[in-house]
Amino acid sequence: MDSILDVFVALSMHMNGSQQILQSGRLINQFYEIVENGEEIGSKVAIILTFCTKENDDVCFLQERYNAIGRVARIFARDVCIYSHPQAIYRHLKWLLEIYPDVGINEGLFEILFTRVKNRVNEFHKNELKCFAFLLRCPEGQKRFVAIDGIKEMYDILSDTKRKLSSYKYVVFTIMEGLFDKKALWRCSEFIDLPEILTELAKNDKEAQLFSLQALYNLADVPRIKHLMRTNCYEILKKIDCELKISEDRKAELIHKLDREIYHTNELRAIGRTHIDIDMEDRPAPFGSGRRLPLRHI
């Protein structure tokens, strides 16, 4: 069976091969059943499914024809406390939720993923949070994030000195996505050391740097937080070295925003703020396509 799956992995890496796999309903259903049943070959099957969602058109086809998000939701719902799922299934789910966050909400993934985050399952900060953050890109996701006090949960993770994480990238990414609701934004004013924590991450954690700067930029809409940032973080922010140009640009915009008077809020209000896409990963196109694909979030 492994040798047969190796062939399918190789086929799925090629654009035409992945499209042929997607056309076979019996094959796709069998793949999801293997992962759902927790079979040993599930990890390799998850890799095939991931390669079959390389392009947005394929994601749309897979969701509309096979209800892929519903199938993955059943995999996660089978045992909410399971130690971990195959790594590839998280990437597969992330690419699905990137386009269909509202469907993920309707399929119960918000509650499932948040439960796993609260339980601090293995590598939750790299896997569950990476998918959970995309659920906040729809109004219902924002509403539920406020209802569960998600900002406090993320703050508790950041400020937990007893359990240090290997990376805080997706913790900050979740905060950044959650701040597009003004209730969550103003909730942050109760955590007076949050700007300092994010500033330290922007300074010392290159993976989380861009997301930290963006979160700080959003937080500066709150006068109280802006005052704290000008007092405690301003000089540190000015000295931060940025590896990426987009990070340097965001830092410059943040410094400019902090330089303005606290009461000066023209064009800086939370109301009417549009979503900002931060693309971090340049993905090569499938073999045989001869072109580049749009950037994707990692």
PDB file of C-alpha atoms in Angstrom, residues 63-165:
ATOM      1  CA  GLN A  63     -15.005  22.138  -1.103  1.00  0.00           C
ATOM      2  CA  GLU A  64     -17.953  22.554  -3.445  1.00  0.00           C
ATOM      3  CA  ARG A  65     -17.901  18.991  -4.725  1.00  0.00           C
ATOM      4  CA  TYR A  66     -16.835  17.005  -1.653  1.00  0.00           C
ATOM      5  CA  ASN A  67     -17.485  19.345   1.311  1.00  0.00           C
ATOM      6  CA  ALA A  68     -13.825  18.994   2.260  1.00  0.00           C
ATOM      7  CA  ILE A  69     -14.097  21.191   5.357  1.00  0.00           C
ATOM      8  CA  GLY A  70     -16.928  19.037   6.676  1.00  0.00           C
ATOM      9  CA  ARG A  71     -14.822  15.921   6.144  1.00  0.00           C
ATOM     10  CA  VAL A  72     -11.835  17.420   7.957  1.00  0.00           C
ATOM     11  CA  ALA A  73     -14.118  18.652  10.755  1.00  0.00           C
ATOM     12  CA  ARG A  74     -15.274  15.065  11.302  1.00  0.00           C
ATOM     13  CA  ILE A  75     -11.634  13.977  11.519  1.00  0.00           C
ATOM     14  CA  PHE A  76     -10.978  16.537  14.256  1.00  0.00           C
ATOM     15  CA  ALA A  77     -14.273  15.857  16.044  1.00  0.00           C
ATOM     16  CA  ARG A  78     -13.567  12.128  16.280  1.00  0.00           C
ATOM     17  CA  ASP A  79     -11.341  12.751  19.300  1.00  0.00           C
ATOM     18  CA  VAL A  80     -10.952  16.360  20.420  1.00  0.00           C
ATOM     19  CA  CYS A  81      -8.306  15.351  22.964  1.00  0.00           C
ATOM     20  CA  ILE A  82      -6.153  13.298  20.587  1.00  0.00           C
ATOM     21  CA  TYR A  83      -2.422  13.939  20.988  1.00  0.00           C
ATOM     22  CA  SER A  84      -1.985  15.193  17.432  1.00  0.00           C
ATOM     23  CA  HIS A  85      -3.141  14.832  13.842  1.00  0.00           C
ATOM     24  CA  PRO A  86      -0.933  14.309  10.777  1.00  0.00           C
ATOM     25  CA  GLN A  87       1.004  17.499  10.108  1.00  0.00           C
ATOM     26  CA  ALA A  88      -0.153  17.690   6.504  1.00  0.00           C
ATOM     27  CA  ILE A  89      -3.830  17.730   7.488  1.00  0.00           C
ATOM     28  CA  TYR A  90      -3.298  21.056   9.276  1.00  0.00           C
ATOM     29  CA  ARG A  91      -1.855  22.631   6.143  1.00  0.00           C
ATOM     30  CA  HIS A  92      -4.701  21.138   4.113  1.00  0.00           C
ATOM     31  CA  LEU A  93      -7.240  22.615   6.538  1.00  0.00           C
ATOM     32  CA  LYS A  94      -5.473  25.977   6.641  1.00  0.00           C
ATOM     33  CA  TRP A  95      -5.727  26.386   2.883  1.00  0.00           C
ATOM     34  CA  LEU A  96      -9.410  25.454   2.998  1.00  0.00           C
ATOM     35  CA  LEU A  97     -10.184  27.928   5.793  1.00  0.00           C
ATOM     36  CA  GLU A  98      -8.236  30.660   4.052  1.00  0.00           C
ATOM     37  CA  ILE A  99     -11.052  30.786   1.491  1.00  0.00           C
ATOM     38  CA  TYR A 100     -14.001  29.393   3.472  1.00  0.00           C
ATOM     39  CA  PRO A 101     -13.727  30.571   7.109  1.00  0.00           C
ATOM     40  CA  ASP A 102     -17.507  30.845   7.402  1.00  0.00           C
ATOM     41  CA  VAL A 103     -17.938  27.198   6.391  1.00  0.00           C
ATOM     42  CA  GLY A 104     -15.415  26.195   9.035  1.00  0.00           C
ATOM     43  CA  ILE A 105     -17.487  28.041  11.637  1.00  0.00           C
ATOM     44  CA  ASN A 106     -20.657  26.259  10.528  1.00  0.00           C
ATOM     45  CA  GLU A 107     -18.933  22.869  10.685  1.00  0.00           C
ATOM     46  CA  GLY A 108     -17.977  23.408  14.339  1.00  0.00           C
ATOM     47  CA  LEU A 109     -14.259  23.916  13.838  1.00  0.00           C
ATOM     48  CA  PHE A 110     -14.203  27.066  15.962  1.00  0.00           C
ATOM     49  CA  GLU A 111     -15.187  25.135  19.089  1.00  0.00           C
ATOM     50  CA  ILE A 112     -13.034  22.120  18.229  1.00  0.00           C
ATOM     51  CA  LEU A 113      -9.852  24.078  17.589  1.00  0.00           C
ATOM     52  CA  PHE A 114     -10.340  26.434  20.526  1.00  0.00           C
ATOM     53  CA  THR A 115     -10.883  23.472  22.859  1.00  0.00           C
ATOM     54  CA  ARG A 116      -7.579  22.004  21.707  1.00  0.00           C
ATOM     55  CA  VAL A 117      -5.877  25.357  22.224  1.00  0.00           C
ATOM     56  CA  LYS A 118      -7.263  25.648  25.765  1.00  0.00           C
ATOM     57  CA  ASN A 119      -6.118  22.092  26.485  1.00  0.00           C
ATOM     58  CA  ARG A 120      -2.633  23.034  25.216  1.00  0.00           C
ATOM     59  CA  VAL A 121      -2.361  19.909  23.084  1.00  0.00           C
ATOM     60  CA  ASN A 122       0.941  18.995  21.489  1.00  0.00           C
ATOM     61  CA  GLU A 123       2.269  21.753  19.210  1.00  0.00           C
ATOM     62  CA  PHE A 124      -1.023  23.657  19.468  1.00  0.00           C
ATOM     63  CA  HIS A 125       0.821  26.928  18.866  1.00  0.00           C
ATOM     64  CA  LYS A 126       2.049  25.709  15.481  1.00  0.00           C
ATOM     65  CA  ASN A 127      -0.927  23.669  14.290  1.00  0.00           C
ATOM     66  CA  GLU A 128      -4.280  24.484  15.887  1.00  0.00           C
ATOM     67  CA  LEU A 129      -3.687  28.230  16.152  1.00  0.00           C
ATOM     68  CA  LYS A 130      -2.502  28.413  12.553  1.00  0.00           C
ATOM     69  CA  CYS A 131      -5.935  27.187  11.443  1.00  0.00           C
ATOM     70  CA  PHE A 132      -7.946  28.882  14.191  1.00  0.00           C
ATOM     71  CA  ALA A 133      -6.731  32.348  13.212  1.00  0.00           C
ATOM     72  CA  PHE A 134      -8.268  32.056   9.744  1.00  0.00           C
ATOM     73  CA  LEU A 135     -11.696  31.489  11.294  1.00  0.00           C
ATOM     74  CA  LEU A 136     -11.520  35.071  12.568  1.00  0.00           C
ATOM     75  CA  ARG A 137     -11.676  36.408   9.024  1.00  0.00           C
ATOM     76  CA  CYS A 138     -15.458  36.284   8.907  1.00  0.00           C
ATOM     77  CA  PRO A 139     -17.957  38.266  11.031  1.00  0.00           C
ATOM     78  CA  GLU A 140     -19.211  35.206  12.900  1.00  0.00           C
ATOM     79  CA  GLY A 141     -15.656  34.217  13.784  1.00  0.00           C
ATOM     80  CA  GLN A 142     -14.962  37.690  15.160  1.00  0.00           C
ATOM     81  CA  LYS A 143     -18.199  37.582  17.146  1.00  0.00           C
ATOM     82  CA  ARG A 144     -17.369  34.230  18.719  1.00  0.00           C
ATOM     83  CA  PHE A 145     -13.796  35.279  19.441  1.00  0.00           C
ATOM     84  CA  VAL A 146     -15.127  38.185  21.490  1.00  0.00           C
ATOM     85  CA  ALA A 147     -17.701  35.951  23.208  1.00  0.00           C
ATOM     86  CA  ILE A 148     -15.059  33.488  24.451  1.00  0.00           C
ATOM     87  CA  ASP A 149     -12.696  36.323  25.422  1.00  0.00           C
ATOM     88  CA  GLY A 150     -10.136  35.000  22.976  1.00  0.00           C
ATOM     89  CA  ILE A 151      -7.842  37.977  23.495  1.00  0.00           C
ATOM     90  CA  LYS A 152      -7.390  37.019  27.150  1.00  0.00           C
ATOM     91  CA  GLU A 153      -6.638  33.423  26.163  1.00  0.00           C
ATOM     92  CA  MET A 154      -3.927  34.592  23.774  1.00  0.00           C
ATOM     93  CA  TYR A 155      -2.583  37.000  26.395  1.00  0.00           C
ATOM     94  CA  ASP A 156      -2.405  34.172  28.940  1.00  0.00           C
ATOM     95  CA  ILE A 157      -0.336  32.140  26.482  1.00  0.00           C
ATOM     96  CA  LEU A 158       2.033  35.041  25.832  1.00  0.00           C
ATOM     97  CA  SER A 159       2.478  35.871  29.506  1.00  0.00           C
ATOM     98  CA  ASP A 160       2.831  32.283  30.752  1.00  0.00           C
ATOM     99  CA  THR A 161       6.349  32.140  32.182  1.00  0.00           C
ATOM    100  CA  LYS A 162       6.034  28.510  33.285  1.00  0.00           C
ATOM    101  CA  ARG A 163       5.479  27.119  29.804  1.00  0.00           C
ATOM    102  CA  LYS A 164       7.620  28.728  27.159  1.00  0.00           C
ATOM    103  CA  LEU A 165       6.734  27.976  23.552  1.00  0.00           C
TER     104      LEU A 165
END
